Short mmCIF file of C-alpha atoms in Angstrom, two decimals:
data_model
loop_
_atom_site.label_atom_id
_atom_site.label_comp_id
_atom_site.label_asym_id
_atom_site.label_seq_id
_atom_site.Cartn_x
_atom_site.Cartn_y
_atom_site.Cartn_z
CA UNK A 1 98.67 130.67 61.73
CA UNK A 2 97.62 127.58 59.18
CA UNK A 3 97.00 124.61 60.98
CA UNK A 4 99.36 121.43 60.58
CA UNK A 5 97.77 118.09 59.39
CA UNK A 6 97.84 115.72 62.10
CA UNK A 7 97.03 111.88 62.03
CA UNK A 8 95.41 110.08 64.39
CA UNK A 9 98.03 107.80 65.55
CA UNK A 10 96.65 105.53 68.50
CA UNK A 11 99.00 105.70 71.61
CA UNK A 12 99.58 102.06 72.91
CA UNK A 13 99.69 102.82 76.85
CA UNK A 14 101.98 99.60 78.67
CA UNK A 15 99.59 97.30 80.72
CA UNK A 16 102.32 95.71 82.62
CA UNK A 17 103.10 95.40 86.38
CA UNK A 18 105.76 97.61 86.34
CA UNK A 19 103.65 100.21 84.49
CA UNK A 20 100.64 100.02 87.06
CA UNK A 21 100.64 102.64 89.19
CA UNK A 22 99.77 102.15 93.43
CA UNK A 23 98.66 104.99 95.33
CA UNK A 24 95.66 104.47 98.38
CA UNK A 25 93.14 104.37 95.91
CA UNK A 26 94.19 100.98 94.38
CA UNK A 27 96.78 99.35 96.59
CA UNK A 28 94.12 96.64 98.06
CA UNK A 29 93.75 95.72 94.56
CA UNK A 30 96.93 95.64 93.74
CA UNK A 31 98.24 93.18 96.76
CA UNK A 32 95.24 90.92 96.00
CA UNK A 33 95.93 90.38 91.97
CA UNK A 34 99.46 89.97 93.26
CA UNK A 35 98.36 87.01 95.72
CA UNK A 36 96.07 85.47 93.56
CA UNK A 37 97.49 82.05 93.95
CA UNK A 38 95.50 82.59 97.67
CA UNK A 39 92.33 83.58 96.42
CA UNK A 40 89.37 81.44 98.01
CA UNK A 41 88.22 79.21 95.72
CA UNK A 42 90.36 80.36 93.31
CA UNK A 43 88.04 83.16 91.97
CA UNK A 44 87.75 87.19 92.44
CA UNK A 45 85.68 89.70 91.27
CA UNK A 46 86.90 93.02 91.01
CA UNK A 47 84.84 95.90 91.07
CA UNK A 48 85.07 100.10 90.20
CA UNK A 49 83.76 102.28 87.87
CA UNK A 50 84.80 103.13 84.65
CA UNK A 51 88.35 104.27 84.34
CA UNK A 52 89.64 103.07 87.86
CA UNK A 53 92.33 100.64 86.33
CA UNK A 54 90.40 96.97 85.95
CA UNK A 55 91.49 96.39 82.55
CA UNK A 56 95.10 97.26 83.50
CA UNK A 57 94.76 94.63 86.37
CA UNK A 58 93.39 92.11 84.59
CA UNK A 59 96.47 92.55 82.06
CA UNK A 60 98.22 92.25 85.20
CA UNK A 61 96.93 89.11 86.58
CA UNK A 62 97.03 87.51 82.97
CA UNK A 63 100.72 88.02 82.73
CA UNK A 64 101.34 86.59 86.07
CA UNK A 65 98.97 83.89 85.57
CA UNK A 66 98.48 83.10 81.72
CA UNK A 67 95.28 83.96 81.72
CA UNK A 68 92.96 84.29 78.81
CA UNK A 69 91.03 88.09 78.51
CA UNK A 70 87.59 87.60 77.53
CA UNK A 71 85.05 90.48 77.35
CA UNK A 72 81.86 89.02 79.00
CA UNK A 73 79.77 90.06 75.93
CA UNK A 74 81.63 87.46 73.61
CA UNK A 75 81.29 84.45 75.53
CA UNK A 76 78.06 83.19 74.14
CA UNK A 77 80.28 82.96 70.47
CA UNK A 78 83.46 81.78 72.73
CA UNK A 79 83.91 77.68 72.72
CA UNK A 80 83.77 77.17 76.44
CA UNK A 81 85.31 73.83 76.79
CA UNK A 82 88.58 75.12 74.84
CA UNK A 83 89.07 77.03 77.87
CA UNK A 84 89.48 73.73 80.20
CA UNK A 85 92.57 73.84 82.07
CA UNK A 86 93.33 77.59 81.71
CA UNK A 87 92.88 80.65 84.21
CA UNK A 88 90.40 83.43 82.62
CA UNK A 89 89.81 86.94 83.18
CA UNK A 90 85.93 87.93 82.32
CA UNK A 91 85.52 91.58 81.61
CA UNK A 92 82.65 93.54 82.37
CA UNK A 93 80.54 91.10 83.16
CA UNK A 94 77.82 93.11 84.80
CA UNK A 95 76.94 94.16 81.02
CA UNK A 96 75.33 90.57 80.25
CA UNK A 97 72.91 90.84 83.15
CA UNK A 98 69.57 89.37 81.52
CA UNK A 99 71.03 88.19 78.41
CA UNK A 100 70.05 84.17 78.55
CA UNK A 101 72.83 82.82 76.55
CA UNK A 102 75.97 85.09 77.85
CA UNK A 103 74.72 84.29 81.58
CA UNK A 104 74.60 80.51 80.86
CA UNK A 105 78.11 80.74 78.78
CA UNK A 106 79.46 82.72 82.63
CA UNK A 107 78.27 79.93 84.47
CA UNK A 108 79.39 76.94 82.26
CA UNK A 109 82.96 78.86 82.17
CA UNK A 110 82.72 79.47 85.94
CA UNK A 111 82.07 75.70 86.71
CA UNK A 112 84.85 74.58 83.60
CA UNK A 113 87.97 76.70 84.69
CA UNK A 114 87.44 76.13 88.52
CA UNK A 115 86.97 72.54 87.74
CA UNK A 116 89.76 72.02 85.94
CA UNK A 117 92.01 73.64 88.15
CA UNK A 118 92.37 77.17 86.89
CA UNK A 119 91.53 80.43 88.51
CA UNK A 120 89.05 83.19 87.67
CA UNK A 121 88.76 86.53 87.68
CA UNK A 122 85.43 88.73 87.02
CA UNK A 123 85.55 92.45 86.39
CA UNK A 124 82.41 94.79 86.91
CA UNK A 125 81.45 98.22 87.60
CA UNK A 126 80.04 97.00 91.17
CA UNK A 127 79.53 94.06 93.09
CA UNK A 128 77.90 91.29 91.91
CA UNK A 129 74.42 91.54 94.07
CA UNK A 130 73.54 94.87 91.67
CA UNK A 131 74.08 93.47 88.56
CA UNK A 132 70.69 92.28 88.16
CA UNK A 133 71.54 88.74 87.15
CA UNK A 134 68.67 86.11 86.22
CA UNK A 135 70.21 82.75 86.12
CA UNK A 136 69.67 81.89 89.58
CA UNK A 137 72.81 79.67 90.02
CA UNK A 138 75.22 82.20 88.63
CA UNK A 139 73.51 84.77 91.10
CA UNK A 140 74.81 82.57 93.62
CA UNK A 141 78.13 81.77 92.59
CA UNK A 142 79.13 85.26 91.61
CA UNK A 143 77.68 86.67 94.96
CA UNK A 144 79.53 84.16 96.92
CA UNK A 145 83.15 85.56 95.26
CA UNK A 146 85.49 87.59 97.09
CA UNK A 147 84.73 91.17 96.26
CA UNK A 148 87.45 93.57 95.80
CA UNK A 149 86.69 97.47 95.24
CA UNK A 150 88.81 100.13 93.11
CA UNK A 151 88.15 103.37 94.48
CA UNK A 152 88.45 106.64 91.81
CA UNK A 153 91.82 107.46 91.50
CA UNK A 154 93.38 110.03 93.82
CA UNK A 155 95.40 113.58 92.75
CA UNK A 156 98.63 111.12 93.52
CA UNK A 157 97.63 108.68 90.84
CA UNK A 158 95.97 110.97 88.53
CA UNK A 159 99.16 113.63 88.45
CA UNK A 160 101.23 109.91 87.89
CA UNK A 161 99.00 108.95 85.23
CA UNK A 162 99.18 112.17 83.29
CA UNK A 163 102.64 112.26 83.32
CA UNK A 164 103.53 109.18 81.95
CA UNK A 165 100.74 109.62 79.21
CA UNK A 166 102.55 112.42 78.16
CA UNK A 167 105.48 110.93 78.20
CA UNK A 168 104.36 108.22 76.46
CA UNK A 169 103.25 110.60 73.54
CA UNK A 170 107.06 112.03 73.81
CA UNK A 171 105.33 115.65 75.24
CA UNK A 172 107.06 117.27 77.34
CA UNK A 173 104.98 118.48 80.43
CA UNK A 174 105.38 121.88 81.68
CA UNK A 175 105.52 122.52 85.54
CA UNK A 176 102.52 123.93 86.13
CA UNK A 177 100.10 121.84 83.69
CA UNK A 178 99.50 118.68 86.17
CA UNK A 179 98.40 120.78 88.91
CA UNK A 180 96.36 123.29 86.58
CA UNK A 181 94.65 119.68 84.94
CA UNK A 182 93.63 118.26 88.00
CA UNK A 183 90.69 120.33 89.35
CA UNK A 184 89.36 120.59 86.24
CA UNK A 185 88.85 116.89 85.04
CA UNK A 186 86.53 114.12 85.82
CA UNK A 187 88.11 111.79 88.52
CA UNK A 188 88.62 108.96 86.09
CA UNK A 189 91.83 107.06 84.31
CA UNK A 190 89.91 107.06 81.10
CA UNK A 191 89.17 110.89 81.24
CA UNK A 192 92.98 111.27 81.66
CA UNK A 193 93.79 109.39 78.49
CA UNK A 194 91.32 111.02 76.79
CA UNK A 195 92.20 114.56 77.90
CA UNK A 196 96.10 114.10 77.31
CA UNK A 197 94.75 113.07 73.51
CA UNK A 198 93.00 116.46 73.16
CA UNK A 199 95.76 118.27 74.30
CA UNK A 200 98.19 116.33 72.35
CA UNK A 201 95.93 116.72 69.01
CA UNK A 202 95.93 120.69 70.05
CA UNK A 203 99.53 120.99 69.98
CA UNK A 204 100.50 119.20 66.76
CA UNK A 205 97.33 120.81 64.87
CA UNK A 206 99.19 124.27 65.56
CA UNK A 207 102.86 123.12 65.42
CA UNK A 208 103.34 124.11 69.18
CA UNK A 209 104.97 123.05 72.60
CA UNK A 210 101.94 122.25 74.85
CA UNK A 211 101.72 124.84 77.79
CA UNK A 212 99.33 125.57 80.19
CA UNK A 213 98.08 128.78 77.79
CA UNK A 214 96.90 126.05 75.28
CA UNK A 215 95.50 123.77 77.77
CA UNK A 216 93.18 126.67 79.06
CA UNK A 217 92.35 127.71 75.82
CA UNK A 218 91.47 124.23 74.60
CA UNK A 219 89.51 123.37 77.98
CA UNK A 220 87.46 126.30 77.95
CA UNK A 221 86.54 126.21 74.64
CA UNK A 222 82.66 126.89 74.20
CA UNK A 223 80.60 124.06 72.54
CA UNK A 224 80.21 124.12 68.81
CA UNK A 225 76.38 124.94 67.39
CA UNK A 226 75.70 125.72 70.88
CA UNK A 227 75.81 121.93 72.06
#
């Protein structure tokens, strides 16, 4: 069968409150975000592995608080003083450890936001004590911040996310497909998104509906060139 031309049109997953799927793996984090006005010292560190939902929760919180979201790596190029009086979410703060300029910018932002009555959400892959920060004052402030952890997604969450991602792409999900995929994928929301994208492209390129047989063939396809 001749393959059809396909276009890799990006799917834009919704990241609002109503789109966040709550299960036992993230219920505590969700409750803490919803209760953000009661955070001790108006700040929180949200830690979890890649694909556990940190970015989605940061967007949920930004929708509630009017916060601006910034990647920690962009802080050295950000006019920190322009954020006075605002709440701010800083993503992937652990990735700036060892960068004197970035650490200094986060320290300045931390002090400015809280002094001006704003709130601060920090996301990272692990607890601040594991980041390896070089700036003592920043290290002490981060380690003194309330920490909430996101657990790896459970089967209930992965199942719901897979179904939602397929529906976002207007794909019909066979009844037996989700149970087939769960034991064959990494426990990650990012992996779920990648898997759905790959299956979508395979179905489009062959001009056929998504089936378990198609999924099995895609997942069991051997690497090219022996890679």
